[in-house]
Tab-separated table of C-alpha atoms in Angstrom:
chain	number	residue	atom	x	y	z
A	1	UNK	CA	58.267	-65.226	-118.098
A	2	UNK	CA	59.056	-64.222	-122.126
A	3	UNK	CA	61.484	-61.284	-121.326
A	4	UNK	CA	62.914	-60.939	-124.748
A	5	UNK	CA	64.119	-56.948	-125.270
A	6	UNK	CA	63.678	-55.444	-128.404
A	7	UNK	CA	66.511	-52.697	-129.763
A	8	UNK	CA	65.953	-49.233	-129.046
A	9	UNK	CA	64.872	-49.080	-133.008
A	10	UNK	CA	62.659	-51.561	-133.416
A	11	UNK	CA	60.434	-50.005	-129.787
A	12	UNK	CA	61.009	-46.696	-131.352
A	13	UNK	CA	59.200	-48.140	-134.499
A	14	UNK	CA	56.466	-50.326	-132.728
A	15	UNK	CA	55.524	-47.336	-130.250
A	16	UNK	CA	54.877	-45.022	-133.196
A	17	UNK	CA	52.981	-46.905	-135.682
A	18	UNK	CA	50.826	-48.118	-132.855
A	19	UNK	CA	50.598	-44.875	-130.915
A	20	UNK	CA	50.125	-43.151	-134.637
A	21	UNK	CA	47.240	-45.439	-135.583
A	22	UNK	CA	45.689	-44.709	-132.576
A	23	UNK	CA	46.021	-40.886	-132.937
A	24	UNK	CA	44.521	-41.407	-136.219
A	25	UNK	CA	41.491	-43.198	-135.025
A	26	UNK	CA	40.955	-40.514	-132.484
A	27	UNK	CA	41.756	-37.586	-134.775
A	28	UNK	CA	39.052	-39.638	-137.000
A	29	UNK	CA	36.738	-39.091	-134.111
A	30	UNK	CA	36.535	-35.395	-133.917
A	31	UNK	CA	36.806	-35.041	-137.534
A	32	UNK	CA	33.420	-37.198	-138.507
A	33	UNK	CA	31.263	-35.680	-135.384
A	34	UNK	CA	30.826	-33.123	-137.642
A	35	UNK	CA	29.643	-34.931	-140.550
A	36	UNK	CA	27.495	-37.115	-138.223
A	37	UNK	CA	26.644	-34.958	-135.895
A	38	UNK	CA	26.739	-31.473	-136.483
A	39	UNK	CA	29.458	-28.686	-135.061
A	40	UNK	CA	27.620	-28.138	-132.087
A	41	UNK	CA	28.234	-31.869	-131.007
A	42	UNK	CA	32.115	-31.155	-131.942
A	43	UNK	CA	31.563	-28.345	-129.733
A	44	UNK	CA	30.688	-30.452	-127.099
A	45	UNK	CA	33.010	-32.911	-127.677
A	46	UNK	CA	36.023	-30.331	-127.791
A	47	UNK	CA	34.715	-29.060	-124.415
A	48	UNK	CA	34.550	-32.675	-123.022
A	49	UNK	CA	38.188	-33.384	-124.394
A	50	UNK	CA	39.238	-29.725	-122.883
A	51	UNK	CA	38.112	-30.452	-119.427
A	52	UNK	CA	39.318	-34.546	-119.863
A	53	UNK	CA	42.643	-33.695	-120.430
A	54	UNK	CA	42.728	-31.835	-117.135
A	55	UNK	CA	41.369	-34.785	-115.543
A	56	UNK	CA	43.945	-37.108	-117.552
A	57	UNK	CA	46.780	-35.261	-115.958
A	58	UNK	CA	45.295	-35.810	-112.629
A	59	UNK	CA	45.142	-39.680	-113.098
A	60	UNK	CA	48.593	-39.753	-114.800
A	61	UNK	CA	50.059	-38.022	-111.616
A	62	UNK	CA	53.338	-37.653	-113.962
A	63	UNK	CA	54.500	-40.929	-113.545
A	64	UNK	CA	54.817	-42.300	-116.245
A	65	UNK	CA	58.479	-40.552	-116.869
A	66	UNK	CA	59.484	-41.316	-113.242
A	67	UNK	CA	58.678	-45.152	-113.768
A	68	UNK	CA	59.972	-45.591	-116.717
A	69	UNK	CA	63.187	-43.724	-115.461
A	70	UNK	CA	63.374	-45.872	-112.612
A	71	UNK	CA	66.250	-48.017	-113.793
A	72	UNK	CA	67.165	-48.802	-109.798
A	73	UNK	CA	63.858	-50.183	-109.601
A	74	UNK	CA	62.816	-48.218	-106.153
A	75	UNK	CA	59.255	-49.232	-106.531
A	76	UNK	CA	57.840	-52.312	-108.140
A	77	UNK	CA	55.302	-53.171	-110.147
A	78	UNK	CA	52.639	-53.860	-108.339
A	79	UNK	CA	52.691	-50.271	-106.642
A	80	UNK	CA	52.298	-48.427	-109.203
A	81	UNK	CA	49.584	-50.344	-110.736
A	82	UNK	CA	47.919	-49.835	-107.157
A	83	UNK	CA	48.934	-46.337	-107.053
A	84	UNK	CA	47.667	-45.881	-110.611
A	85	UNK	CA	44.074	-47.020	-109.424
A	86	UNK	CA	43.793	-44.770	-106.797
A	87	UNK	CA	44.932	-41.446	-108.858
A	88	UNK	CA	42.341	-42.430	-111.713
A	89	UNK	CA	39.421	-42.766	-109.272
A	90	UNK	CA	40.394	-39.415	-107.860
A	91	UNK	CA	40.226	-37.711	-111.250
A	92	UNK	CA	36.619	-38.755	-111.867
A	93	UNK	CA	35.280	-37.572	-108.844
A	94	UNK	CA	37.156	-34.472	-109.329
A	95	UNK	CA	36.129	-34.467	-112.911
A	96	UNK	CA	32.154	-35.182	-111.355
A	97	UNK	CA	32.334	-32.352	-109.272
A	98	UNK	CA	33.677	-30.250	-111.541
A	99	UNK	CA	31.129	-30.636	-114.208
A	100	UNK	CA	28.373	-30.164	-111.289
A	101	UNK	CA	29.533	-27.152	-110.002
A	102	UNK	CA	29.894	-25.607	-113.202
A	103	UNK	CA	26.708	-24.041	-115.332
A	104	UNK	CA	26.833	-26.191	-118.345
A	105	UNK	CA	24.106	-27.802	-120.259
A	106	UNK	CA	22.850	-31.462	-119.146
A	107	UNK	CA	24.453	-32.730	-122.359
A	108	UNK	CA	27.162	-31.360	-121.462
A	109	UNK	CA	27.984	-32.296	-118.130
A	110	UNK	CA	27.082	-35.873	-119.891
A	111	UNK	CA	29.993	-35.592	-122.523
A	112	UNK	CA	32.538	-34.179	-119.878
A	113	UNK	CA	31.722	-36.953	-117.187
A	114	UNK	CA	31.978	-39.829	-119.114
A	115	UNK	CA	35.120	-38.556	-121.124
A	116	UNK	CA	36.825	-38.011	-117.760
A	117	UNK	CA	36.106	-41.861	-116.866
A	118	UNK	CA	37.495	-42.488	-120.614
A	119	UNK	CA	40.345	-41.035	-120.363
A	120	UNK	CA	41.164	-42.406	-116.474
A	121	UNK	CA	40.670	-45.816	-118.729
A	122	UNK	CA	43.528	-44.588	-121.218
A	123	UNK	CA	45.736	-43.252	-117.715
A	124	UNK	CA	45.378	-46.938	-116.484
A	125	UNK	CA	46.326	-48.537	-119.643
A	126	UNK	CA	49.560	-46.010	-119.319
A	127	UNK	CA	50.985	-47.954	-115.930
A	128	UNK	CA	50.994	-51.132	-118.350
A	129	UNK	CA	52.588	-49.289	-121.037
A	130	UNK	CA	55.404	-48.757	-118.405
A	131	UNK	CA	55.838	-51.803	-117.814
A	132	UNK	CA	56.213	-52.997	-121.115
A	133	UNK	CA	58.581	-50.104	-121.561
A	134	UNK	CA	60.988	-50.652	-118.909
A	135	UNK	CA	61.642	-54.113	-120.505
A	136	UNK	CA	61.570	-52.894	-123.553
A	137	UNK	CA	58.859	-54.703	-125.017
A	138	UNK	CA	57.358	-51.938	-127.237
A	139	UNK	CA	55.311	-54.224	-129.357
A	140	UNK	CA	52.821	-55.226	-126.903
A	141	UNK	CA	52.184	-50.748	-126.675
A	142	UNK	CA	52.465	-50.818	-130.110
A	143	UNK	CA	49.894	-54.236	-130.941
A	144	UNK	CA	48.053	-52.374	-127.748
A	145	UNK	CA	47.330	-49.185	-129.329
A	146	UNK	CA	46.139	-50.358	-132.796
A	147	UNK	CA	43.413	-52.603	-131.285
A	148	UNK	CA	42.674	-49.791	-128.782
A	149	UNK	CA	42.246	-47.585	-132.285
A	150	UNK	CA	40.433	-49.568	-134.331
A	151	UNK	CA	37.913	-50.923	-131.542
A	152	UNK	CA	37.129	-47.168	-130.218
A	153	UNK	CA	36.632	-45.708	-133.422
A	154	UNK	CA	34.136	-48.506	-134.281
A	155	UNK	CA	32.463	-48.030	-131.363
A	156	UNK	CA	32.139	-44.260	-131.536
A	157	UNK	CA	31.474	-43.777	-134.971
A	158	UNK	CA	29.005	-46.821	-134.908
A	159	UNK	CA	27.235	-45.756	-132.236
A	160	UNK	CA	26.977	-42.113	-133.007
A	161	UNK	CA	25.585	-43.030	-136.541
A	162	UNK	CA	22.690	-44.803	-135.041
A	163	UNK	CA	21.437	-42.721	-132.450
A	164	UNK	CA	22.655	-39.179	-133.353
A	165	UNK	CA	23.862	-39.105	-129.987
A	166	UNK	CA	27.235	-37.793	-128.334
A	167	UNK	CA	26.908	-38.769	-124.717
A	168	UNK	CA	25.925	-42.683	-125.942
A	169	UNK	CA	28.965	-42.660	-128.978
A	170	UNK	CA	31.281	-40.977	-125.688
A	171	UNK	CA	30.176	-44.225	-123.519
A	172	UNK	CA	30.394	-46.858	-125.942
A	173	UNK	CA	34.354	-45.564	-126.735
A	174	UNK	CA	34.769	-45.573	-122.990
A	175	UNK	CA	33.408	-49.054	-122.290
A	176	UNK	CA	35.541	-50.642	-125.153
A	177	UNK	CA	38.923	-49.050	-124.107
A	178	UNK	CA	38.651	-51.035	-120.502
A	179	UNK	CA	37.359	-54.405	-122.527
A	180	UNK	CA	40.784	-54.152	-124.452
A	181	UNK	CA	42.771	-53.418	-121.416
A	182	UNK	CA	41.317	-56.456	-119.281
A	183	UNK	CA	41.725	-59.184	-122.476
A	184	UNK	CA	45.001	-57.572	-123.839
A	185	UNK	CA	46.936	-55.058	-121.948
A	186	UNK	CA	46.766	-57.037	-118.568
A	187	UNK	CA	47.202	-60.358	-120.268
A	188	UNK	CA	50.138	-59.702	-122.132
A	189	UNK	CA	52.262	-58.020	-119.249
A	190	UNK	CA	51.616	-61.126	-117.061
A	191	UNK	CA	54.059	-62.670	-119.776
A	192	UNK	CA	57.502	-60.256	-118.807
A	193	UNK	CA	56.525	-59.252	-115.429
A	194	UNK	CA	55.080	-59.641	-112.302
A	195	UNK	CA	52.103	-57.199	-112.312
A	196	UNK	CA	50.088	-58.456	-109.088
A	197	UNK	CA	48.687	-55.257	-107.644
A	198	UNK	CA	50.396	-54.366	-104.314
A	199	UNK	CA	48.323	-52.207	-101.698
A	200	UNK	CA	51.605	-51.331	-99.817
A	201	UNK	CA	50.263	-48.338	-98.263
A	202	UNK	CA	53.806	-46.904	-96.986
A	203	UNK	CA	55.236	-47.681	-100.558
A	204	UNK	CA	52.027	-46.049	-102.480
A	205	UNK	CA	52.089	-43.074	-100.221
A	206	UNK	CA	55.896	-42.515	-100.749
A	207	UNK	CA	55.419	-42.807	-104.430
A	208	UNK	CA	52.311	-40.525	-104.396
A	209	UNK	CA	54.765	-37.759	-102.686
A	210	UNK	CA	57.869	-38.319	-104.660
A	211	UNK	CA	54.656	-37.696	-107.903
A	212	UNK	CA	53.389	-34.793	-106.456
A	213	UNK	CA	55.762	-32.203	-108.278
A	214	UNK	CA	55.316	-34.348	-111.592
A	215	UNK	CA	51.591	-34.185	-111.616
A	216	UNK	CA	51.435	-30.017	-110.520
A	217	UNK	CA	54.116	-29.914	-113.667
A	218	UNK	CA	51.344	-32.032	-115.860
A	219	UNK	CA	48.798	-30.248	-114.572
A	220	UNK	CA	50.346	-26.901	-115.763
A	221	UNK	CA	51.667	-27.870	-119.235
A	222	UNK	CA	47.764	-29.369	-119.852
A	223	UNK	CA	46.347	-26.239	-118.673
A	224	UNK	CA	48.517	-24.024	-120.597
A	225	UNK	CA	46.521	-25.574	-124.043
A	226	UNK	CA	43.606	-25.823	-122.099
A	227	UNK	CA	43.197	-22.280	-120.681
A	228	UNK	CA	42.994	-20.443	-124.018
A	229	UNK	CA	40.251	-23.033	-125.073
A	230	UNK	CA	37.613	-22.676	-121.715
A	231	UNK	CA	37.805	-18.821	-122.126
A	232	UNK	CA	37.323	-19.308	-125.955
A	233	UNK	CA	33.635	-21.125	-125.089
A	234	UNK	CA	32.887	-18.769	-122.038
A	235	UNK	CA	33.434	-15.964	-124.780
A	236	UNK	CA	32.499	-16.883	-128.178
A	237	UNK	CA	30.453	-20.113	-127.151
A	238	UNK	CA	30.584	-23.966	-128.232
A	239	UNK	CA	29.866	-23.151	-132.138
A	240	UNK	CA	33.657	-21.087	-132.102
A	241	UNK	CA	35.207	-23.604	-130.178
A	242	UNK	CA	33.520	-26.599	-132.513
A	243	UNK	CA	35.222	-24.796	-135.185
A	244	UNK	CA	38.630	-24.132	-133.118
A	245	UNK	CA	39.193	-27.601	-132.099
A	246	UNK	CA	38.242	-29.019	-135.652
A	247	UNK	CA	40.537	-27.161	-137.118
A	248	UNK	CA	43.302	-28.085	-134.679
A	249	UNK	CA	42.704	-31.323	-134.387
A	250	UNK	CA	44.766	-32.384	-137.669
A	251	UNK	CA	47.878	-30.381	-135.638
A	252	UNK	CA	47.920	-32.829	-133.077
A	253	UNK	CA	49.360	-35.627	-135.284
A	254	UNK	CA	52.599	-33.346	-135.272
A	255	UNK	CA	52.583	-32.863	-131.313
A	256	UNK	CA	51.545	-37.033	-130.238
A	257	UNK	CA	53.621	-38.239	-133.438
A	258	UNK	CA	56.603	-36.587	-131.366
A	259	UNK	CA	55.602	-37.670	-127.921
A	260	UNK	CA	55.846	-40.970	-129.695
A	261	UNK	CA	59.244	-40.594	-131.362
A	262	UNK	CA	60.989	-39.420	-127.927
A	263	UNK	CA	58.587	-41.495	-125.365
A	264	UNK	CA	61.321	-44.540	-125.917
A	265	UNK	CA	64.433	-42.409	-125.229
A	266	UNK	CA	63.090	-40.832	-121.677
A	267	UNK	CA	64.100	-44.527	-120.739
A	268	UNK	CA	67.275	-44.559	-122.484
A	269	UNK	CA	68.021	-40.793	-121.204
A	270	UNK	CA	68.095	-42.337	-117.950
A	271	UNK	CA	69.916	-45.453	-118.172
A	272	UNK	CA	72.800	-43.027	-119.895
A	273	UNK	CA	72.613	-40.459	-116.986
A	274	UNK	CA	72.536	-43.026	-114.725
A	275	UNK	CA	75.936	-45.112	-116.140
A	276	UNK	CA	77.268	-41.255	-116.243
A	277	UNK	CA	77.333	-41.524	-120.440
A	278	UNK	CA	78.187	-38.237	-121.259
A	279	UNK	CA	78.790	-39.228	-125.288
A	280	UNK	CA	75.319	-41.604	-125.578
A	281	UNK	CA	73.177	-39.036	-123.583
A	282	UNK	CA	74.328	-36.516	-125.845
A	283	UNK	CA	74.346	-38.635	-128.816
A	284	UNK	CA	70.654	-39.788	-128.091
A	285	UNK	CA	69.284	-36.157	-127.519
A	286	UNK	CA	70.460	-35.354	-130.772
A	287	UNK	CA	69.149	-37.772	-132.813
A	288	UNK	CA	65.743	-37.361	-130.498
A	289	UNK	CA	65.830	-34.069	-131.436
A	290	UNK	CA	66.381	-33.672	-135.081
A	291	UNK	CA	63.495	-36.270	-135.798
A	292	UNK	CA	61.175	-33.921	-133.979
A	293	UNK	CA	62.455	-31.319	-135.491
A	294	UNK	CA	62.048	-33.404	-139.363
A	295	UNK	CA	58.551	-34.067	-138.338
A	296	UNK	CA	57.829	-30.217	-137.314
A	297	UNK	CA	59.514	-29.094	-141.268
A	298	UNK	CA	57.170	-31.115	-143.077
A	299	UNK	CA	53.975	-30.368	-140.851
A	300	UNK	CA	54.562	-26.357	-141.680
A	301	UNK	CA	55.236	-27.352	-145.498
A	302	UNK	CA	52.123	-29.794	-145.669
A	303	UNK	CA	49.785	-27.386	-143.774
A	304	UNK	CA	50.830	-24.392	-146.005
A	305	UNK	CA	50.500	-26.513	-149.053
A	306	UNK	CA	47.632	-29.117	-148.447
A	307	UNK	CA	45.874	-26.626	-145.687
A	308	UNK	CA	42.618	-25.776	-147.574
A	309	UNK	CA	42.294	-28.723	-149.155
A	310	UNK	CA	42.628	-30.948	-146.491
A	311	UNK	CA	39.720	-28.934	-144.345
A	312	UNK	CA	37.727	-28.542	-147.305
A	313	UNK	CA	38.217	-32.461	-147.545
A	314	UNK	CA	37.823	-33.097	-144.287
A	315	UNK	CA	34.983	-30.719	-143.123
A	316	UNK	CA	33.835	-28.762	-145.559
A	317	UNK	CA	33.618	-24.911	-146.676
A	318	UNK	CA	32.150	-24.565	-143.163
A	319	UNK	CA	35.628	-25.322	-141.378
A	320	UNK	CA	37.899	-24.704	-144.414
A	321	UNK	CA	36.469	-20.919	-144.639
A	322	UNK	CA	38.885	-20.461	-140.977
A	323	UNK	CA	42.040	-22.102	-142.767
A	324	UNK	CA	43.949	-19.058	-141.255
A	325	UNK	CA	43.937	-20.426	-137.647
A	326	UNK	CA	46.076	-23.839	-139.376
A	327	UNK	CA	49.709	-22.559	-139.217
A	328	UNK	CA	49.550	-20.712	-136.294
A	329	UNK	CA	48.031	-24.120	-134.283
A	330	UNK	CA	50.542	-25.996	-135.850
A	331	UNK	CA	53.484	-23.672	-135.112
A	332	UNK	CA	52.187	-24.173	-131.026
A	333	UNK	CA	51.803	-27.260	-131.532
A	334	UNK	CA	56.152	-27.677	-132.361
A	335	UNK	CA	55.870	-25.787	-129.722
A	336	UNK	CA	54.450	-27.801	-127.361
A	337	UNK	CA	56.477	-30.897	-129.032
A	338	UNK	CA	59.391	-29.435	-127.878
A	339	UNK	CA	59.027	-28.519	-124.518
A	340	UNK	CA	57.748	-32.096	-124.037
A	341	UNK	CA	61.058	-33.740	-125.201
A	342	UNK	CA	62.666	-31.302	-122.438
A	343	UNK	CA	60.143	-32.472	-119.757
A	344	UNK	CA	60.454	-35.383	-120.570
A	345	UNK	CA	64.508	-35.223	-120.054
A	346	UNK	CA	64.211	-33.262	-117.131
A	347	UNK	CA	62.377	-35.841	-115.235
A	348	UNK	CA	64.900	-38.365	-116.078
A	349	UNK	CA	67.250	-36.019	-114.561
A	350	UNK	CA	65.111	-35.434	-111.591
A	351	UNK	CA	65.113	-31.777	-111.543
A	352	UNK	CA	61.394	-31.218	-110.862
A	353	UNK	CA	62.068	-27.667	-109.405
A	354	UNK	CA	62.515	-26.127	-112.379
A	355	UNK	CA	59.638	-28.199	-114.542
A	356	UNK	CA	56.923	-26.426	-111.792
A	357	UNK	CA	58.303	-23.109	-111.904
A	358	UNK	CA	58.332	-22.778	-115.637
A	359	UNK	CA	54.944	-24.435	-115.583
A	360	UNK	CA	52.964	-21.504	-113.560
A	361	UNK	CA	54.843	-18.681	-115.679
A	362	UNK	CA	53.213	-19.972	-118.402
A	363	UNK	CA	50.127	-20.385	-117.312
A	364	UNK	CA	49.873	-17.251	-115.934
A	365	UNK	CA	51.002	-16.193	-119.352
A	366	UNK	CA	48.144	-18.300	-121.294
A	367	UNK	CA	45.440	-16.992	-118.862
A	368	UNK	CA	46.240	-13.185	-119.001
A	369	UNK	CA	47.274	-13.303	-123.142
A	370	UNK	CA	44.050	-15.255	-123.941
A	371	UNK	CA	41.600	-12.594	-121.682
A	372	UNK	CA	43.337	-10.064	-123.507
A	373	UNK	CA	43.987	-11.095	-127.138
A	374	UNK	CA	39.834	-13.771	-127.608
A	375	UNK	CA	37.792	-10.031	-126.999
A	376	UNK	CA	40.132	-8.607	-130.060
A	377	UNK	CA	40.993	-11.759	-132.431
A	378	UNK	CA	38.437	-14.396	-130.878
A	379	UNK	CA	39.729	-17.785	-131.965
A	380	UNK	CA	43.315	-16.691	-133.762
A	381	UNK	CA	43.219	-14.963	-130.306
A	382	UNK	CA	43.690	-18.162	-128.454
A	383	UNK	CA	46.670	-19.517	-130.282
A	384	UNK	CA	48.265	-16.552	-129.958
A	385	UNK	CA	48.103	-16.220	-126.290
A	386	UNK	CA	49.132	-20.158	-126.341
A	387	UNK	CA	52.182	-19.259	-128.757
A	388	UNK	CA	52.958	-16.458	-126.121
A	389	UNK	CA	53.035	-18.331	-123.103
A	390	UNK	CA	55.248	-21.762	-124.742
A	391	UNK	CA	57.958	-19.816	-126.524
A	392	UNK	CA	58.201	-17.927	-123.126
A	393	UNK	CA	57.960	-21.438	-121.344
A	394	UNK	CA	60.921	-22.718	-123.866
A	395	UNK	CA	63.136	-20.366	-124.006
A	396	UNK	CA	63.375	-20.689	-120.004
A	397	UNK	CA	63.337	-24.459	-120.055
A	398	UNK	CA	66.846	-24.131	-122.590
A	399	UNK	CA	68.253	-22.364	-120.119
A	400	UNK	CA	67.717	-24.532	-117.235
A	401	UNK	CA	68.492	-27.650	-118.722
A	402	UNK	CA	71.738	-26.291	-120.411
A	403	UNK	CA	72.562	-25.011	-116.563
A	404	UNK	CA	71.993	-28.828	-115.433
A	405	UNK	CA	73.543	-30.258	-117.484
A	406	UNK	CA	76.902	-28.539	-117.411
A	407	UNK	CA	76.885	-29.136	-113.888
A	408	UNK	CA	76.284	-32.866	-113.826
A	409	UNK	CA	78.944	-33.048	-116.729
A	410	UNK	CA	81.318	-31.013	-114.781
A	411	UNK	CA	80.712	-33.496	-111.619
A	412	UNK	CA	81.040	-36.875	-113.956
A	413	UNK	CA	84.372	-35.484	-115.211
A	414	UNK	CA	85.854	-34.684	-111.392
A	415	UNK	CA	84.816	-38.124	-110.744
């Protein structure tokens, strides 16, 4: 087997052009529904991607952090691939279900159930990611996500130009991202590892548990963005939320580009804690953090300077008319950026206690803030309640990772 590590730099650099390209392509996506489609299919759309994300978190079963921070190599391979499968089948039935109980239209329930089994595609492709990761063979992610990108897009756009049609452009994305990960993703990690899939039942299960508090914690922190957009349809309906998520949708470059800058150094964060490297940890969670916080600068300057333009560019005086709602969804979004790096960290760390705890006062924060401020503000409404319930969420995440911290130090030292 090839097993030829890249530097920390040079997977740093792979894992974000790839991962940006793809965000691009995707960003693309929600962008030209409403030039192809209308804002009542972005509507849809925005709902589908609301309700997927849930579901994403669900097939994830945060453990994507826990593998890649298992430097001692506790499980292998093949068991989380296995345990992988399982946790993405759940999440479309429990995606299915959900869109059945609930009273949305037929199209609707379309969009949502086949962008659940779209995104358990993407959650599947993560476990493979992992792998590559843990040997530090970024380029394959990297190589992974721009064909992922390019093909989806296609296939979306493509198909959504011809038939006018959201469910069919949802399905043809869908079908393409599991093409790519059976004659790329799979390929390709046969070449540095062993990635036979291992139905070790004991092993799975003990895994699964070990999960548990990761994926309640993912659950949270995707329902905490999520929250403030359901009660923003049930309220105002799928034309405010069309024009919500439009408008938002150019933030998320600043939230996945720094999920992509720090996603490397969760692994290094825990070969550092693990050799007790008080210096490098320290050393690498600075430099981690001042490139987030680069990237966060120049997304408030660009949105208060480009902001109009870009919408007007982008969608038109329909969405640019609601440039208002830019810098306040780009401010959560830092946000959000932020408290992922500490996740992120603090799963490295394994101090999941603290990761759920935070997760359901905010939450509770989102839910209450958004029934209160949507009636009064309607969509400005739900980034404020979201802004509410993160800086809450951060300021007590600080805290408790400053408080661990100390205290491993303090141990290392008496050592």
């Amino acid at each position: 087997m090839e097993n030829k590590k890249l530097s920390v730099q040079k997977s740093i650099l792979w894992n974000s052009v790839g991962s940006l390209i793809y965000l691009a392509t995707q960003w693309l996506i929600t962008i030209l529904v409403v030039r192809l489609a209308g804002v009542d299919a972005a509507g849809n759309l925005a709902l589908a991607m609301s309700v997927g994300n849930l579901m994403y978190s669900i097939a994830l079963f945060g453990m994507r952090n826990f593998q890649v921070s298992d430097i001692a190599e506790e499980y292998r391979n093949g068991v989380y691939i296995a345990s992988r499968l399982i946790t993405c089948f759940v999440s479309v039935i429990i995606g299915t279900v959900y869109v059945l109980c609930m009273s949305y239209t037929a199209e609707q329930r379309w969009c949502i159930g086949i962008y659940c089994v779209f995104k358990a595609s993407e959650a599947l492709y993560d476990v493979y990611a992992g792998i590559s990761q843990k040997v530090w063979r970024m380029d394959y992610i990297g190589k992974s996500w721009v064909i992922k990108g390019i093909c989806t897009f296609v296939a979306f756009c493509g198909v959504l130009y011809l038939t006018k049609n959201i469910v069919f452009a949802i399905l043809a994305m869908t079908i393409v991202s599991f093409v790519v990960i059976l004659i790329y993703d799979i390929p390709k990690n046969r070449e540095i590892a062993e990635i036979s899939v291992l139905w070790k039942g004991k092993e799975i299960a003990s895994l699964l548990y070990k999960c548990i508090p990761l994926l309640v914690y993912s659950m949270l922190t995707t329902a905490i963005a999520t929250i403030p957009r359901l009660i923003l349809e049930k309220i105002c309906g799928s034309y405010a939320l069309g024009i919500y998520g439009s408008v938002a949708a150019p933030t998320m470059i600043v939230q996945m580009g720094a999920s992509y800058i720090y996603s490397p150094f969760i692994t290094l964060f825990a070969e550092r804690y693990h050799h007790k490297d008080k210096r490098g940890f320290w050393i690498a969670f600075r430099n981690c953090f001042l490139a987030i916080a680069v990237l966060s600068v120049c997304a408030m300057i660009g949105g208060k300077l480009l902001g109009h333009w870009g919408l007007m560019l982008l969608y038109g005086k329909e969405v640019a008319v609601h440039e208002a709602l830019l810098l306040p969804l780009i401010a959560a979004t830092i946000l959000t950026a932020i408290l992922w790096l500490f996740c992120g960290i603090l799963t490295a760390v394994r101090e999941f206690k603290g990761l759920i705890v935070g997760n359901v006062a905010a939450v509770l924060f989102s839910a209450v803030c958004s029934f209160v401020l949507i009636p009064k503000m309607e969509m400005q409404g739900a980034t404020i309640a979201l802004i509410i319930a993160l800086g809450n969420f951060l300021l007590y995440f600080i805290r408790m990772f400053v408080q661990k911290l100390e205290r491993e130090i303090n141990r290392w030292e008496k050592i």
